[in-house]
């Protein structure tokens, strides 16, 4: 049953346009389920000079394996939110048999390129401000001596990663999935330009 659910989940993701290389199995577990017995150990009761043993008492056998629980965890990476609706995907994998969707995180696919772009914009803006200050103050800018940088963060979300788990002995699931907004976050880079003055 667990294998059927896992196959159904992967098939659904592929039909939604998620590339096979962005669907990765991260764990596969087989856990035994034990049957315990509710029984009594032999009970001896002494009354005066007579000793009796309860006829209803019996030794309790050790727990035995009654079955196994299989659990598969899959990591899915989404790269194009215009084509892949996150809420629809989560709802779909739950309908396909997943009973645990967790570890959702958003991150940049290429953070270094985003930082380079924002840094270049910050430098151009700082140069324009320096020229304006020089004009207002009546002095001339000389050679650019140094560029100091501070800051970091994410410019916008390009990629979402979430974990999907399935278990063979699940009980019940919510009938709806809450809205999962992607949102955005800006990179903040501060640059300080140091010039010589003519």
PDB file of C-alpha atoms in Angstrom:
ATOM      1  CA  UNK A   1       0.000   0.000   0.000  1.00  0.00           C
ATOM      2  CA  UNK A   2       2.866   2.365   0.836  1.00  0.00           C
ATOM      3  CA  UNK A   3       4.577   1.638  -2.490  1.00  0.00           C
ATOM      4  CA  UNK A   4       1.324   2.302  -4.363  1.00  0.00           C
ATOM      5  CA  UNK A   5       0.894   5.641  -2.587  1.00  0.00           C
ATOM      6  CA  UNK A   6       4.500   6.636  -3.278  1.00  0.00           C
ATOM      7  CA  UNK A   7       4.105   5.793  -6.961  1.00  0.00           C
ATOM      8  CA  UNK A   8       0.832   7.737  -7.152  1.00  0.00           C
ATOM      9  CA  UNK A   9       2.451  10.793  -5.530  1.00  0.00           C
ATOM     10  CA  UNK A  10       5.438  10.766  -7.891  1.00  0.00           C
ATOM     11  CA  UNK A  11       3.176  10.276 -10.922  1.00  0.00           C
ATOM     12  CA  UNK A  12       1.022  13.226  -9.838  1.00  0.00           C
ATOM     13  CA  UNK A  13       4.062  15.487  -9.406  1.00  0.00           C
ATOM     14  CA  UNK A  14       5.375  14.578 -12.857  1.00  0.00           C
ATOM     15  CA  UNK A  15       1.978  15.308 -14.417  1.00  0.00           C
ATOM     16  CA  UNK A  16       2.095  18.736 -12.763  1.00  0.00           C
ATOM     17  CA  UNK A  17       5.352  19.498 -14.563  1.00  0.00           C
ATOM     18  CA  UNK A  18       7.866  18.737 -11.812  1.00  0.00           C
ATOM     19  CA  UNK A  19      11.016  17.296 -13.465  1.00  0.00           C
ATOM     20  CA  UNK A  20      12.119  13.853 -12.319  1.00  0.00           C
ATOM     21  CA  UNK A  21      15.471  15.233 -11.134  1.00  0.00           C
ATOM     22  CA  UNK A  22      13.604  17.510  -8.685  1.00  0.00           C
ATOM     23  CA  UNK A  23      11.860  14.540  -7.013  1.00  0.00           C
ATOM     24  CA  UNK A  24      14.212  12.741  -4.640  1.00  0.00           C
ATOM     25  CA  UNK A  25      13.582   9.922  -2.155  1.00  0.00           C
ATOM     26  CA  UNK A  26      15.332  10.881   1.089  1.00  0.00           C
ATOM     27  CA  UNK A  27      14.397   7.909   3.291  1.00  0.00           C
ATOM     28  CA  UNK A  28      12.626   4.551   3.281  1.00  0.00           C
ATOM     29  CA  UNK A  29      11.799   2.973   6.645  1.00  0.00           C
ATOM     30  CA  UNK A  30      10.300  -0.356   7.688  1.00  0.00           C
ATOM     31  CA  UNK A  31       9.247  -0.418  11.346  1.00  0.00           C
ATOM     32  CA  UNK A  32       7.771  -3.516  13.034  1.00  0.00           C
ATOM     33  CA  UNK A  33       4.450  -3.268  14.900  1.00  0.00           C
ATOM     34  CA  UNK A  34       4.270  -5.428  18.021  1.00  0.00           C
ATOM     35  CA  UNK A  35       1.286  -7.236  19.560  1.00  0.00           C
ATOM     36  CA  UNK A  36       1.339  -7.142  23.369  1.00  0.00           C
ATOM     37  CA  UNK A  37      -0.803  -9.459  25.506  1.00  0.00           C
ATOM     38  CA  UNK A  38      -2.904  -8.440  28.513  1.00  0.00           C
ATOM     39  CA  UNK A  39      -2.551 -11.399  30.822  1.00  0.00           C
ATOM     40  CA  UNK A  40      -1.715 -12.262  34.428  1.00  0.00           C
ATOM     41  CA  UNK A  41       1.296 -13.986  35.905  1.00  0.00           C
ATOM     42  CA  UNK A  42       0.618 -16.938  38.251  1.00  0.00           C
ATOM     43  CA  UNK A  43      -0.847 -15.727  41.554  1.00  0.00           C
ATOM     44  CA  UNK A  44      -0.262 -17.654  44.778  1.00  0.00           C
ATOM     45  CA  UNK A  45      -2.430 -17.027  47.833  1.00  0.00           C
ATOM     46  CA  UNK A  46      -1.618 -18.498  51.231  1.00  0.00           C
ATOM     47  CA  UNK A  47      -4.525 -19.064  53.631  1.00  0.00           C
ATOM     48  CA  UNK A  48      -3.616 -20.572  57.015  1.00  0.00           C
ATOM     49  CA  UNK A  49      -1.853 -23.804  56.068  1.00  0.00           C
ATOM     50  CA  UNK A  50      -3.281 -24.200  52.567  1.00  0.00           C
ATOM     51  CA  UNK A  51      -1.773 -22.777  49.364  1.00  0.00           C
ATOM     52  CA  UNK A  52      -3.914 -22.266  46.273  1.00  0.00           C
ATOM     53  CA  UNK A  53      -3.028 -21.254  42.709  1.00  0.00           C
ATOM     54  CA  UNK A  54      -5.508 -19.309  40.609  1.00  0.00           C
ATOM     55  CA  UNK A  55      -6.686 -21.507  37.733  1.00  0.00           C
ATOM     56  CA  UNK A  56      -7.393 -18.454  35.542  1.00  0.00           C
ATOM     57  CA  UNK A  57      -3.810 -17.166  35.727  1.00  0.00           C
ATOM     58  CA  UNK A  58      -1.322 -17.918  32.969  1.00  0.00           C
ATOM     59  CA  UNK A  59       2.170 -16.837  32.019  1.00  0.00           C
ATOM     60  CA  UNK A  60       2.308 -13.797  29.721  1.00  0.00           C
ATOM     61  CA  UNK A  61       4.073 -14.541  26.398  1.00  0.00           C
ATOM     62  CA  UNK A  62       6.537 -12.002  24.974  1.00  0.00           C
ATOM     63  CA  UNK A  63       5.290  -9.441  22.406  1.00  0.00           C
ATOM     64  CA  UNK A  64       5.157 -10.721  18.842  1.00  0.00           C
ATOM     65  CA  UNK A  65       5.443  -8.903  15.515  1.00  0.00           C
ATOM     66  CA  UNK A  66       1.950  -8.271  14.157  1.00  0.00           C
ATOM     67  CA  UNK A  67       2.988  -6.413  11.023  1.00  0.00           C
ATOM     68  CA  UNK A  68       5.156  -3.643   9.644  1.00  0.00           C
ATOM     69  CA  UNK A  69       4.765   0.070   8.984  1.00  0.00           C
ATOM     70  CA  UNK A  70       6.459   1.347   5.842  1.00  0.00           C
ATOM     71  CA  UNK A  71       7.316   5.018   5.493  1.00  0.00           C
ATOM     72  CA  UNK A  72       8.766   6.791   2.463  1.00  0.00           C
ATOM     73  CA  UNK A  73      10.002  10.391   2.514  1.00  0.00           C
ATOM     74  CA  UNK A  74      10.341  12.356  -0.718  1.00  0.00           C
ATOM     75  CA  UNK A  75      11.895  15.795  -1.239  1.00  0.00           C
ATOM     76  CA  UNK A  76      10.423  17.908  -4.026  1.00  0.00           C
ATOM     77  CA  UNK A  77      11.944  21.088  -5.465  1.00  0.00           C
ATOM     78  CA  UNK A  78       9.705  23.615  -7.247  1.00  0.00           C
ATOM     79  CA  UNK A  79      11.408  26.186  -9.459  1.00  0.00           C
ATOM     80  CA  UNK A  80       8.677  27.884 -11.482  1.00  0.00           C
ATOM     81  CA  UNK A  81       5.791  29.246  -9.413  1.00  0.00           C
ATOM     82  CA  UNK A  82       4.122  30.577 -12.556  1.00  0.00           C
ATOM     83  CA  UNK A  83       3.652  27.005 -13.812  1.00  0.00           C
ATOM     84  CA  UNK A  84       3.533  25.066 -10.535  1.00  0.00           C
ATOM     85  CA  UNK A  85       0.895  26.167  -8.020  1.00  0.00           C
ATOM     86  CA  UNK A  86       2.201  25.317  -4.549  1.00  0.00           C
ATOM     87  CA  UNK A  87      -1.227  24.986  -2.909  1.00  0.00           C
ATOM     88  CA  UNK A  88      -2.484  22.751  -5.718  1.00  0.00           C
ATOM     89  CA  UNK A  89       0.583  20.524  -5.492  1.00  0.00           C
ATOM     90  CA  UNK A  90       0.300  20.100  -1.716  1.00  0.00           C
ATOM     91  CA  UNK A  91      -3.416  19.334  -1.988  1.00  0.00           C
ATOM     92  CA  UNK A  92      -2.731  16.875  -4.810  1.00  0.00           C
ATOM     93  CA  UNK A  93      -0.043  14.887  -3.002  1.00  0.00           C
ATOM     94  CA  UNK A  94      -2.305  14.617   0.056  1.00  0.00           C
ATOM     95  CA  UNK A  95      -5.108  13.297  -2.159  1.00  0.00           C
ATOM     96  CA  UNK A  96      -2.613  10.833  -3.667  1.00  0.00           C
ATOM     97  CA  UNK A  97      -1.843   9.372  -0.238  1.00  0.00           C
ATOM     98  CA  UNK A  98       0.745  11.564   1.527  1.00  0.00           C
ATOM     99  CA  UNK A  99       0.005  12.055   5.220  1.00  0.00           C
ATOM    100  CA  UNK A 100       2.946  14.266   6.147  1.00  0.00           C
ATOM    101  CA  UNK A 101       3.961  17.426   4.286  1.00  0.00           C
ATOM    102  CA  UNK A 102       6.652  19.369   6.118  1.00  0.00           C
ATOM    103  CA  UNK A 103       9.985  21.214   5.986  1.00  0.00           C
ATOM    104  CA  UNK A 104       8.708  23.742   3.443  1.00  0.00           C
ATOM    105  CA  UNK A 105      11.381  26.338   2.741  1.00  0.00           C
ATOM    106  CA  UNK A 106      12.013  29.016   0.131  1.00  0.00           C
ATOM    107  CA  UNK A 107      15.438  29.920  -1.178  1.00  0.00           C
ATOM    108  CA  UNK A 108      17.211  31.451  -4.132  1.00  0.00           C
ATOM    109  CA  UNK A 109      18.188  29.166  -6.970  1.00  0.00           C
ATOM    110  CA  UNK A 110      21.284  31.320  -7.629  1.00  0.00           C
ATOM    111  CA  UNK A 111      21.939  33.650  -4.663  1.00  0.00           C
ATOM    112  CA  UNK A 112      25.369  34.785  -5.904  1.00  0.00           C
ATOM    113  CA  UNK A 113      23.927  36.205  -9.143  1.00  0.00           C
ATOM    114  CA  UNK A 114      21.211  38.044  -7.225  1.00  0.00           C
ATOM    115  CA  UNK A 115      23.750  39.573  -4.840  1.00  0.00           C
ATOM    116  CA  UNK A 116      25.969  40.632  -7.749  1.00  0.00           C
ATOM    117  CA  UNK A 117      23.031  42.355  -9.436  1.00  0.00           C
ATOM    118  CA  UNK A 118      21.968  44.195  -6.282  1.00  0.00           C
ATOM    119  CA  UNK A 119      25.553  45.176  -5.480  1.00  0.00           C
ATOM    120  CA  UNK A 120      25.996  46.707  -8.943  1.00  0.00           C
ATOM    121  CA  UNK A 121      22.790  48.702  -8.493  1.00  0.00           C
ATOM    122  CA  UNK A 122      23.942  49.902  -5.064  1.00  0.00           C
ATOM    123  CA  UNK A 123      27.321  51.037  -6.435  1.00  0.00           C
ATOM    124  CA  UNK A 124      25.701  52.985  -9.281  1.00  0.00           C
ATOM    125  CA  UNK A 125      23.342  54.672  -6.837  1.00  0.00           C
ATOM    126  CA  UNK A 126      26.213  55.525  -4.472  1.00  0.00           C
ATOM    127  CA  UNK A 127      28.239  57.012  -7.353  1.00  0.00           C
ATOM    128  CA  UNK A 128      25.310  59.199  -8.384  1.00  0.00           C
ATOM    129  CA  UNK A 129      24.922  60.409  -4.802  1.00  0.00           C
ATOM    130  CA  UNK A 130      28.659  61.127  -4.520  1.00  0.00           C
ATOM    131  CA  UNK A 131      28.592  63.205  -7.727  1.00  0.00           C
ATOM    132  CA  UNK A 132      25.579  65.130  -6.467  1.00  0.00           C
ATOM    133  CA  UNK A 133      27.276  65.830  -3.128  1.00  0.00           C
ATOM    134  CA  UNK A 134      30.449  66.994  -4.890  1.00  0.00           C
ATOM    135  CA  UNK A 135      28.426  69.334  -7.077  1.00  0.00           C
ATOM    136  CA  UNK A 136      26.540  70.734  -4.095  1.00  0.00           C
ATOM    137  CA  UNK A 137      29.716  71.138  -2.029  1.00  0.00           C
ATOM    138  CA  UNK A 138      31.727  72.699  -4.827  1.00  0.00           C
ATOM    139  CA  UNK A 139      34.522  70.126  -4.933  1.00  0.00           C
ATOM    140  CA  UNK A 140      35.670  67.514  -7.438  1.00  0.00           C
ATOM    141  CA  UNK A 141      35.840  63.784  -6.940  1.00  0.00           C
ATOM    142  CA  UNK A 142      39.206  62.177  -7.515  1.00  0.00           C
ATOM    143  CA  UNK A 143      40.077  58.515  -7.862  1.00  0.00           C
ATOM    144  CA  UNK A 144      37.827  55.851  -6.325  1.00  0.00           C
ATOM    145  CA  UNK A 145      39.933  54.340  -3.535  1.00  0.00           C
ATOM    146  CA  UNK A 146      37.758  51.588  -2.090  1.00  0.00           C
ATOM    147  CA  UNK A 147      34.298  50.051  -2.003  1.00  0.00           C
ATOM    148  CA  UNK A 148      33.106  48.666   1.332  1.00  0.00           C
ATOM    149  CA  UNK A 149      30.078  46.341   1.404  1.00  0.00           C
ATOM    150  CA  UNK A 150      27.648  45.294   4.121  1.00  0.00           C
ATOM    151  CA  UNK A 151      24.385  43.367   4.135  1.00  0.00           C
ATOM    152  CA  UNK A 152      22.783  40.301   2.657  1.00  0.00           C
ATOM    153  CA  UNK A 153      19.512  38.386   2.444  1.00  0.00           C
ATOM    154  CA  UNK A 154      17.252  37.133  -0.301  1.00  0.00           C
ATOM    155  CA  UNK A 155      16.000  39.162  -3.235  1.00  0.00           C
ATOM    156  CA  UNK A 156      13.005  37.006  -4.150  1.00  0.00           C
ATOM    157  CA  UNK A 157      11.994  33.387  -3.960  1.00  0.00           C
ATOM    158  CA  UNK A 158      12.893  31.314  -6.997  1.00  0.00           C
ATOM    159  CA  UNK A 159      12.687  27.854  -5.467  1.00  0.00           C
ATOM    160  CA  UNK A 160      10.627  26.006  -2.868  1.00  0.00           C
ATOM    161  CA  UNK A 161      11.573  22.696  -1.293  1.00  0.00           C
ATOM    162  CA  UNK A 162       9.189  20.541   0.722  1.00  0.00           C
ATOM    163  CA  UNK A 163       9.270  17.097   2.277  1.00  0.00           C
ATOM    164  CA  UNK A 164       6.480  14.608   1.594  1.00  0.00           C
ATOM    165  CA  UNK A 165       5.949  11.463   3.658  1.00  0.00           C
ATOM    166  CA  UNK A 166       3.591   8.519   3.373  1.00  0.00           C
ATOM    167  CA  UNK A 167       2.748   5.799   5.879  1.00  0.00           C
ATOM    168  CA  UNK A 168       0.795   2.608   5.352  1.00  0.00           C
ATOM    169  CA  UNK A 169      -1.210   2.836   8.586  1.00  0.00           C
ATOM    170  CA  UNK A 170      -2.395   6.474   8.543  1.00  0.00           C
ATOM    171  CA  UNK A 171      -5.772   7.311  10.094  1.00  0.00           C
ATOM    172  CA  UNK A 172      -7.235  10.585   8.833  1.00  0.00           C
ATOM    173  CA  UNK A 173      -6.191  13.764   7.026  1.00  0.00           C
ATOM    174  CA  UNK A 174      -7.548  17.323   6.797  1.00  0.00           C
ATOM    175  CA  UNK A 175     -10.058  17.847   4.007  1.00  0.00           C
ATOM    176  CA  UNK A 176      -8.394  21.070   2.823  1.00  0.00           C
ATOM    177  CA  UNK A 177      -4.923  22.563   2.600  1.00  0.00           C
ATOM    178  CA  UNK A 178      -4.285  26.081   3.950  1.00  0.00           C
ATOM    179  CA  UNK A 179      -3.092  28.795   1.580  1.00  0.00           C
ATOM    180  CA  UNK A 180       0.710  28.835   1.339  1.00  0.00           C
ATOM    181  CA  UNK A 181       1.788  32.261   0.049  1.00  0.00           C
ATOM    182  CA  UNK A 182       5.212  32.360  -1.570  1.00  0.00           C
ATOM    183  CA  UNK A 183       5.884  35.984  -0.657  1.00  0.00           C
ATOM    184  CA  UNK A 184       9.123  37.813  -1.339  1.00  0.00           C
ATOM    185  CA  UNK A 185      12.122  39.226   0.460  1.00  0.00           C
ATOM    186  CA  UNK A 186      14.561  41.913  -0.638  1.00  0.00           C
ATOM    187  CA  UNK A 187      18.321  41.796  -0.592  1.00  0.00           C
ATOM    188  CA  UNK A 188      19.788  44.636   1.392  1.00  0.00           C
ATOM    189  CA  UNK A 189      23.352  45.584   0.494  1.00  0.00           C
ATOM    190  CA  UNK A 190      24.978  48.788   1.690  1.00  0.00           C
ATOM    191  CA  UNK A 191      28.080  50.037  -0.096  1.00  0.00           C
ATOM    192  CA  UNK A 192      30.384  52.820   1.006  1.00  0.00           C
ATOM    193  CA  UNK A 193      32.567  54.476  -1.647  1.00  0.00           C
ATOM    194  CA  UNK A 194      35.792  56.200  -0.663  1.00  0.00           C
ATOM    195  CA  UNK A 195      37.182  58.808  -3.063  1.00  0.00           C
ATOM    196  CA  UNK A 196      40.185  61.059  -3.088  1.00  0.00           C
ATOM    197  CA  UNK A 197      39.270  64.734  -3.468  1.00  0.00           C
ATOM    198  CA  UNK A 198      40.764  67.029  -6.078  1.00  0.00           C
TER     199      UNK A 198
END
